[in-house]
CSV table of C-alpha atoms in Angstrom, one decimal:
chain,number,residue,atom,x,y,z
R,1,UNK,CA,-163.5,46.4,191.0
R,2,UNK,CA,-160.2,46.9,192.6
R,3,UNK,CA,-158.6,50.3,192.9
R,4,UNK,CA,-157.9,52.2,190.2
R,5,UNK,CA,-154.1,52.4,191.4
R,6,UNK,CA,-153.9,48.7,191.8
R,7,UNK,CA,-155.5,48.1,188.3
R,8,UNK,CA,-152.9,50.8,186.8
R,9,UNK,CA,-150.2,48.9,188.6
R,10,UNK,CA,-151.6,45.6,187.8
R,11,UNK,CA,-151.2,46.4,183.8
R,12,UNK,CA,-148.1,48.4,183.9
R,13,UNK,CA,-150.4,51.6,183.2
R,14,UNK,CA,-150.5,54.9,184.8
R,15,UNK,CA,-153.9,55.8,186.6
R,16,UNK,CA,-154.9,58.8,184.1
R,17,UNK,CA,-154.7,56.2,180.8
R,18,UNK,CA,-156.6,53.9,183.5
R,19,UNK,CA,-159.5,56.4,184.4
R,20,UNK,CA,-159.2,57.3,180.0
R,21,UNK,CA,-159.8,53.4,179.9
R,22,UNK,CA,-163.0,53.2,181.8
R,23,UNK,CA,-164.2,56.6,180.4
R,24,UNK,CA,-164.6,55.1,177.4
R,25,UNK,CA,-165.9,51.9,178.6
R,26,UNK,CA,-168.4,53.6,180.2
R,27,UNK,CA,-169.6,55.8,177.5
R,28,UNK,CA,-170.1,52.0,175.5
R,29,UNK,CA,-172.3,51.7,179.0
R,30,UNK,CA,-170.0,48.5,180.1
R,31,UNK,CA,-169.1,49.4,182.9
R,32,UNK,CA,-171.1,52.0,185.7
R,33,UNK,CA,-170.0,54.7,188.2
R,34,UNK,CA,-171.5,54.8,191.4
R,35,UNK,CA,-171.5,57.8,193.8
R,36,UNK,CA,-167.9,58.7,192.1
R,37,UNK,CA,-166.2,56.0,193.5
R,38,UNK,CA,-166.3,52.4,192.4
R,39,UNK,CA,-166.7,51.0,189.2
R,40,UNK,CA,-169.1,48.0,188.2
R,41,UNK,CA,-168.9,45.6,185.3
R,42,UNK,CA,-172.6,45.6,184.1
R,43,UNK,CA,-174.5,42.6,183.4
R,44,UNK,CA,-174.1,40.7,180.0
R,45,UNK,CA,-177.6,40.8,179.5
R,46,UNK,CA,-177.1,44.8,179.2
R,47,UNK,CA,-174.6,45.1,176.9
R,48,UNK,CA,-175.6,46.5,173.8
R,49,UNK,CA,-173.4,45.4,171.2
R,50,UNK,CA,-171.5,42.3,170.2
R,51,UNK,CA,-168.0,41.7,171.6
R,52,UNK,CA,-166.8,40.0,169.1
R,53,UNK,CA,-165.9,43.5,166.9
């Protein structure tokens, strides 16, 4: 995943309601944190709920 600066940027979002962003994805266990410093999409197959909501 890109930098969290560049993704803020990239949206038109500062980097705190970024970081809020992928708290919450994380806590839905989307997306993973690894040593602190990047941020993974996980696999489809891992996902535990529909997307469709």
């Amino acid at each position: 995943m890109p930098a969290h600066a560049e993704l803020a940027a990239e949206f038109g979002i500062c980097t705190k309601t970024l970081r809020r962003a992928l708290e919450v994805l994380r806590s839905e266990g989307l997306v993973t944190v690894e040593g602190g410093r990047w941020t993974f999409a996980c696999p489809l197959a891992t996902i535990p709920h529909e997307l469709s909501k």
